[in-house]
CSV table of C-alpha atoms in Angstrom, one decimal:
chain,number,residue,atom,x,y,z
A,209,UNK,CA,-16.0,-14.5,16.0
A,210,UNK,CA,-12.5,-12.9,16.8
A,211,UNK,CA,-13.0,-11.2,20.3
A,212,UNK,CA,-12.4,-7.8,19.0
A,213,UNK,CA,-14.0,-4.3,19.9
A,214,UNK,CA,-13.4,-0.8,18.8
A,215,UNK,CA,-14.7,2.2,20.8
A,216,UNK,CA,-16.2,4.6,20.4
A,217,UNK,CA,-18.0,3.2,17.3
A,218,UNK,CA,-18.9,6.7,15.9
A,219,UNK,CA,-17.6,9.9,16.8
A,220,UNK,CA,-17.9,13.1,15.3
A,221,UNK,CA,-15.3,16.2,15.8
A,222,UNK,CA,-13.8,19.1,15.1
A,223,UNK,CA,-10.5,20.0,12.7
A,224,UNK,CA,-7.9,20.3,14.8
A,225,UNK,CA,-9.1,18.4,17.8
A,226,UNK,CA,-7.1,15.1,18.8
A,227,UNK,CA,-8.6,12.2,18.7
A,228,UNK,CA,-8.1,8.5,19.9
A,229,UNK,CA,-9.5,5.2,18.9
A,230,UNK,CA,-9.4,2.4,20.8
A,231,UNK,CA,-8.5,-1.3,19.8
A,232,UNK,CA,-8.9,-4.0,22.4
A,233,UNK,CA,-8.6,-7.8,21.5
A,234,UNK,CA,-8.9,-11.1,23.9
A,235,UNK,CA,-7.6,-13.7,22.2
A,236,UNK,CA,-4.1,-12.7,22.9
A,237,UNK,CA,-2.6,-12.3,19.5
A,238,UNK,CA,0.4,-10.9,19.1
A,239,UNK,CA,-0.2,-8.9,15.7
A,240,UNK,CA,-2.4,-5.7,15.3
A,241,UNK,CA,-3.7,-3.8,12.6
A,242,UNK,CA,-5.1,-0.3,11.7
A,243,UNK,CA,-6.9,0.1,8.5
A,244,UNK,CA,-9.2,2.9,6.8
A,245,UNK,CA,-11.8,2.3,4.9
A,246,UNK,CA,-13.1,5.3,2.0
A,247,UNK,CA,-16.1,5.1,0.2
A,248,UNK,CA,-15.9,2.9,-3.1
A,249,UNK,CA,-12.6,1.6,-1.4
A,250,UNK,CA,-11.3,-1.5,0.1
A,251,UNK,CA,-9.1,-1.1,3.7
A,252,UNK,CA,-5.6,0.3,3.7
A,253,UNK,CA,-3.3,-0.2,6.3
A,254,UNK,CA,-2.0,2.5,8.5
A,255,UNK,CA,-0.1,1.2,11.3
A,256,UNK,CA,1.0,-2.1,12.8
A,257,UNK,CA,2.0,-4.2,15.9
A,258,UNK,CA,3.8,-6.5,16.0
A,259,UNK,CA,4.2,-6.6,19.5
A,260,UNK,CA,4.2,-4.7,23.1
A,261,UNK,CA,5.9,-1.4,22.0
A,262,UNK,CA,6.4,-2.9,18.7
A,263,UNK,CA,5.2,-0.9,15.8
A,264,UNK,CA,6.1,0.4,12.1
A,265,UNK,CA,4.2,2.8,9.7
A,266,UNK,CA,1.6,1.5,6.9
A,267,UNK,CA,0.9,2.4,3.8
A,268,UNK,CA,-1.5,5.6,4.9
A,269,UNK,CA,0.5,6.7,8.2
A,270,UNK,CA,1.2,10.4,7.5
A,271,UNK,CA,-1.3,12.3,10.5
A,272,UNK,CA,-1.1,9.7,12.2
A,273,UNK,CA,0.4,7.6,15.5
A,274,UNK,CA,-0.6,4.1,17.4
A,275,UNK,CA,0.6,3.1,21.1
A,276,UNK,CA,0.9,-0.5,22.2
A,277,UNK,CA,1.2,-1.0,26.2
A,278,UNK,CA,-0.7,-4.0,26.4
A,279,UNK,CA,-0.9,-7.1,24.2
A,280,UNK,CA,-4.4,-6.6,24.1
A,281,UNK,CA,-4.9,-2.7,23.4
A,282,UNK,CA,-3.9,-0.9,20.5
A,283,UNK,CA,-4.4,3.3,20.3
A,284,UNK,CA,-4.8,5.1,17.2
A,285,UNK,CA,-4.3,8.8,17.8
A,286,UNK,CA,-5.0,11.5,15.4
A,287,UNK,CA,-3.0,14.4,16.5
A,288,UNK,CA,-4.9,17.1,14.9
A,289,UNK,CA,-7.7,15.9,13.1
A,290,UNK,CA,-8.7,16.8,9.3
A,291,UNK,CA,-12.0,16.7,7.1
A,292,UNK,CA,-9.8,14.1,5.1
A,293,UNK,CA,-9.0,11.8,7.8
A,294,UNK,CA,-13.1,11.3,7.8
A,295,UNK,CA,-13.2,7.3,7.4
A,296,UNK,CA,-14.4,4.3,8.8
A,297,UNK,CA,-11.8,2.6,10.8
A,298,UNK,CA,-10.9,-1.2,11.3
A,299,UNK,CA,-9.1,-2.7,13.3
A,300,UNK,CA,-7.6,-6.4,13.2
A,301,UNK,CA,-5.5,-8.9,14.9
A,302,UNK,CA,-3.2,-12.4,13.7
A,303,UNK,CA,-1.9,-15.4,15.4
A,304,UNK,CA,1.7,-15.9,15.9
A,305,UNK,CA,1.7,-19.4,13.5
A,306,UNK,CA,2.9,-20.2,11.0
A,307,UNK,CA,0.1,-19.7,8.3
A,308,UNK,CA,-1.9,-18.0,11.0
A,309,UNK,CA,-0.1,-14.7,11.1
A,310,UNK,CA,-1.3,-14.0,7.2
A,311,UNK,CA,-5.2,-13.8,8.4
A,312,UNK,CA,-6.8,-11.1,10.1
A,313,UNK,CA,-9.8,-10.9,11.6
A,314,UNK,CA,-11.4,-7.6,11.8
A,315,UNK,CA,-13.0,-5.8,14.6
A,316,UNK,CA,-16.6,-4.1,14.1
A,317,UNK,CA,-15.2,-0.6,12.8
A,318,UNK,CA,-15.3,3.2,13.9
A,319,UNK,CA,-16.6,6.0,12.1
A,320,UNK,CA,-15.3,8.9,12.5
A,321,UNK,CA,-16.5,12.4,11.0
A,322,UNK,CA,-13.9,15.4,11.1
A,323,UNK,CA,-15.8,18.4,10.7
B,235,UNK,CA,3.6,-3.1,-5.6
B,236,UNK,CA,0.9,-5.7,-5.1
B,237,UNK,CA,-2.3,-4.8,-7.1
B,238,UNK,CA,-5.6,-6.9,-6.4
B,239,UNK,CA,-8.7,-5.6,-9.3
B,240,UNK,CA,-12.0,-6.5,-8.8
B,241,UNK,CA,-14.1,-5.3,-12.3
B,242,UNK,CA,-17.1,-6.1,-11.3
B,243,UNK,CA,-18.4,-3.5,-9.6
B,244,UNK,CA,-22.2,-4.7,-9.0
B,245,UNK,CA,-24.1,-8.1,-9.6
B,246,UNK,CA,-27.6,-9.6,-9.0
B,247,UNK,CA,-28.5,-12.9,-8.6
B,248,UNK,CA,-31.6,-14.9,-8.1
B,249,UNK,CA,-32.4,-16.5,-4.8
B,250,UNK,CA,-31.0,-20.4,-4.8
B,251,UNK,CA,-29.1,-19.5,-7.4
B,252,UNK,CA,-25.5,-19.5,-8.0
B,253,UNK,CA,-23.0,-16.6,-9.0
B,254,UNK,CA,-19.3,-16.1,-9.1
B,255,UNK,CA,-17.3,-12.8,-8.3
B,256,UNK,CA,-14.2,-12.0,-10.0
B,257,UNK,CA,-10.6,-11.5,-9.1
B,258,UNK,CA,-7.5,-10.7,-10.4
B,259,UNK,CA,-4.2,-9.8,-8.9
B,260,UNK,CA,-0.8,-8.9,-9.5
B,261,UNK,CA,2.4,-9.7,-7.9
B,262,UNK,CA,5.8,-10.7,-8.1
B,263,UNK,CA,5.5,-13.1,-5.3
B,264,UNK,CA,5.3,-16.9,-5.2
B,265,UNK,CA,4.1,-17.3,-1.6
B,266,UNK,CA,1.1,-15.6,-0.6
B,267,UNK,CA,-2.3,-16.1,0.8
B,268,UNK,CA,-5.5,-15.0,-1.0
B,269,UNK,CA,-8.6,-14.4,0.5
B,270,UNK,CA,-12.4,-13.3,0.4
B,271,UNK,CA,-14.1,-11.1,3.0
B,272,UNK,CA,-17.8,-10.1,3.2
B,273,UNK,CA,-18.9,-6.8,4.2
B,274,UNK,CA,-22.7,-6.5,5.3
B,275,UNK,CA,-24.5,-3.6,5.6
B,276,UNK,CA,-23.2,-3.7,9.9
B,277,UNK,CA,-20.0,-3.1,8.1
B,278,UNK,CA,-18.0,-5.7,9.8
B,279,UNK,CA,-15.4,-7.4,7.9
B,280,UNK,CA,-16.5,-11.2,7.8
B,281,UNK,CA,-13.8,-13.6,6.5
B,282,UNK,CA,-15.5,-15.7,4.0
B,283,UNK,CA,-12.6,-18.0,2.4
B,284,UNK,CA,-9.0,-18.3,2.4
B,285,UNK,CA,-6.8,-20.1,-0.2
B,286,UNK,CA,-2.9,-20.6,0.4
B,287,UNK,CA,-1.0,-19.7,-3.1
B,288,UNK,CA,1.1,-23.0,-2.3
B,289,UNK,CA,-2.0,-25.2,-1.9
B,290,UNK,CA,-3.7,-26.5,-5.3
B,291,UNK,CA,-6.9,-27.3,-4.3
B,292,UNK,CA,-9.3,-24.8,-4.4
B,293,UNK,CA,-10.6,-23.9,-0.6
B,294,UNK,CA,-14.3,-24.8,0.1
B,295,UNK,CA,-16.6,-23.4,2.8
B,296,UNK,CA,-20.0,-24.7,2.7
B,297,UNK,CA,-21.5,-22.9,-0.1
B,298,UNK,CA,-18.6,-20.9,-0.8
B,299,UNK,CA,-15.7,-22.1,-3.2
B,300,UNK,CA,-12.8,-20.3,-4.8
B,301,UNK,CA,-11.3,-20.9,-8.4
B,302,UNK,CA,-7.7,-20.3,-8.2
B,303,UNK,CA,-5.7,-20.1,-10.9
B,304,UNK,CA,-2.0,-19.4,-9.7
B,305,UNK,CA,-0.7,-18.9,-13.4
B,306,UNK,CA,-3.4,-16.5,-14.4
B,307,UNK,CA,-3.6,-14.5,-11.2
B,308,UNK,CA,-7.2,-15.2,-10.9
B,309,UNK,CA,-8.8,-15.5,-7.8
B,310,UNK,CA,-13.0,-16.0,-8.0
B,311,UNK,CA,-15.5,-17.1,-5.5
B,312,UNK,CA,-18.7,-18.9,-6.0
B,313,UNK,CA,-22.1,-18.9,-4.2
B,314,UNK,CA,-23.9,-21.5,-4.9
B,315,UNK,CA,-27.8,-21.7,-3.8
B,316,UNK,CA,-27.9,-18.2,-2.6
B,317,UNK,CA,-29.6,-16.7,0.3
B,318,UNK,CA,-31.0,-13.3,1.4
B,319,UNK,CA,-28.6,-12.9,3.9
B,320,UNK,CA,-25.4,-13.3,1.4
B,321,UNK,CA,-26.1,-10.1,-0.2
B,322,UNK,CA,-23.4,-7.9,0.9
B,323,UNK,CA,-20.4,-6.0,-0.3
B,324,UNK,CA,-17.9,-8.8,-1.1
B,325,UNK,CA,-13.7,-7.9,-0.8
B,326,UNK,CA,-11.2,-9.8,-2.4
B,327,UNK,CA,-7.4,-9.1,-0.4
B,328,UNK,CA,-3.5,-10.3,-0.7
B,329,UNK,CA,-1.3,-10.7,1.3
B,330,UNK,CA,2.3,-12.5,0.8
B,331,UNK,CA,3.3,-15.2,3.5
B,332,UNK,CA,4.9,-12.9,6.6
B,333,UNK,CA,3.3,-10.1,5.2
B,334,UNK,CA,1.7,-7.0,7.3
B,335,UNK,CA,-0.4,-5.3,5.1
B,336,UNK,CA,-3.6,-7.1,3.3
B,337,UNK,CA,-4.3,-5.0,0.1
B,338,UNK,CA,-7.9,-5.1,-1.0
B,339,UNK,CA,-9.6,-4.8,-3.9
B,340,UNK,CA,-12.4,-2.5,-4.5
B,341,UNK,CA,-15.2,-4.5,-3.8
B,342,UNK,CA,-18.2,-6.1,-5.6
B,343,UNK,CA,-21.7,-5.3,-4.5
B,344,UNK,CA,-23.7,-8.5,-4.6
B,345,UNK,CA,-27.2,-8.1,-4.7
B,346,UNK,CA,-30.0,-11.0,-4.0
B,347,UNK,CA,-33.2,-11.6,-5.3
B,348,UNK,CA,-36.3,-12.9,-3.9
């Protein structure tokens, strides 16, 4: 398995509270990945990294951002939280080679209830 | 925009038995990657199978196998001699070669009889 963990695996808050999720990897990949996941849905992407300080939006970014300082952490911050931001929340990482950058292995999620 | 449909949204299949999962995709691209996850009740993604668009063979992991059929945009995965432990939500995803963003489809509960 990928050396990936996500913490805190559950949290529950408030509207309006921030909120940050943490991605760290050990296997030194370059690439990152934030994804939600909805009931009755697959994952969509919400930010990447591709690289220290290195990111770009997804295809769910609005509410919120992502920090890179490290190769191996990767921050997902909900500035002000909202019932519909209420997910569970994977992350991933991809190697830097050629074929390996196109799979992602998938840490072992957050939830996160906004109430 | 890359569409991946999954229209099966339930099966059951008898233990040691064999069934295959559906998938179909859209997309303009001729370079891409295709791929099956497995989502237990933990709900961790588990990468189950990958198939290269460019590759012709059909990928093969123990009991798992994919039929891929490049000119029909098909994309299915077969279990053969299943087990207890294989039921699972089962997620097929796209991506094209130096893509960021997987898109998924929206799943197919497997279930598995004793």
């Amino acid at each position: 398995d990928a050396g990936i963990t996500q913490s805190p695996r559950h949290k529950v808050t408030e509207t309006g509270t921030p909120v940050t999720l943490r991605c760290h990897q050990t296997e030194n990949h370059r690439y990152m990945y934030w994804y939600r996941q909805d009931p009755g849905h697959g994952l969509r992407l919400i930010h990447y990294s591709y690289g220290v300080k290195d990111t770009d939006k997804g295809e769910v970014s609005d509410g919120y951002s992502v920090s890179r300082s490290k190769t191996e952490d990767f921050l997902l911050t909900l500035e002000s939280a909202t019932s519909s931001q209420t997910s569970v929340y994977f992350c991933a990482i991809s190697e830097d080679i050629a074929g390996g950058r196109n799979t992602q292995y998938f840490g072992p999620g957050t939830r996160l209830t906004v109430l | 925009a890359q569409t991946v449909t999954q229209s099966q949204p339930e099966m059951s299949v008898q233990e040691a038995e064999t069934v295959t999962l559906s998938c179909t995709y859209d997309t303009s691209e001729s370079d891409y990657y295709l791929f099956w996850y497995k989502q237990p009740p933990s709900r961790q993604m588990i990468l189950v199978i990958r198939q290269e668009a460019y590759k012709q063979q059909n990928a093969t992991e123990n009991r798992f196998s994919v039929n891929f059929q490049k000119a029909a945009k098909s994309f299915s995965l077969k279990i053969s001699d299943s087990q207890l432990g294989d039921a699972a939500m089962y997620f097929c995803a796209y991506i094209r070669n130096a893509g960021n963003m997987l898109t998924f489809g929206g799943g197919t509960r497997l279930m598995v009889k004793p």
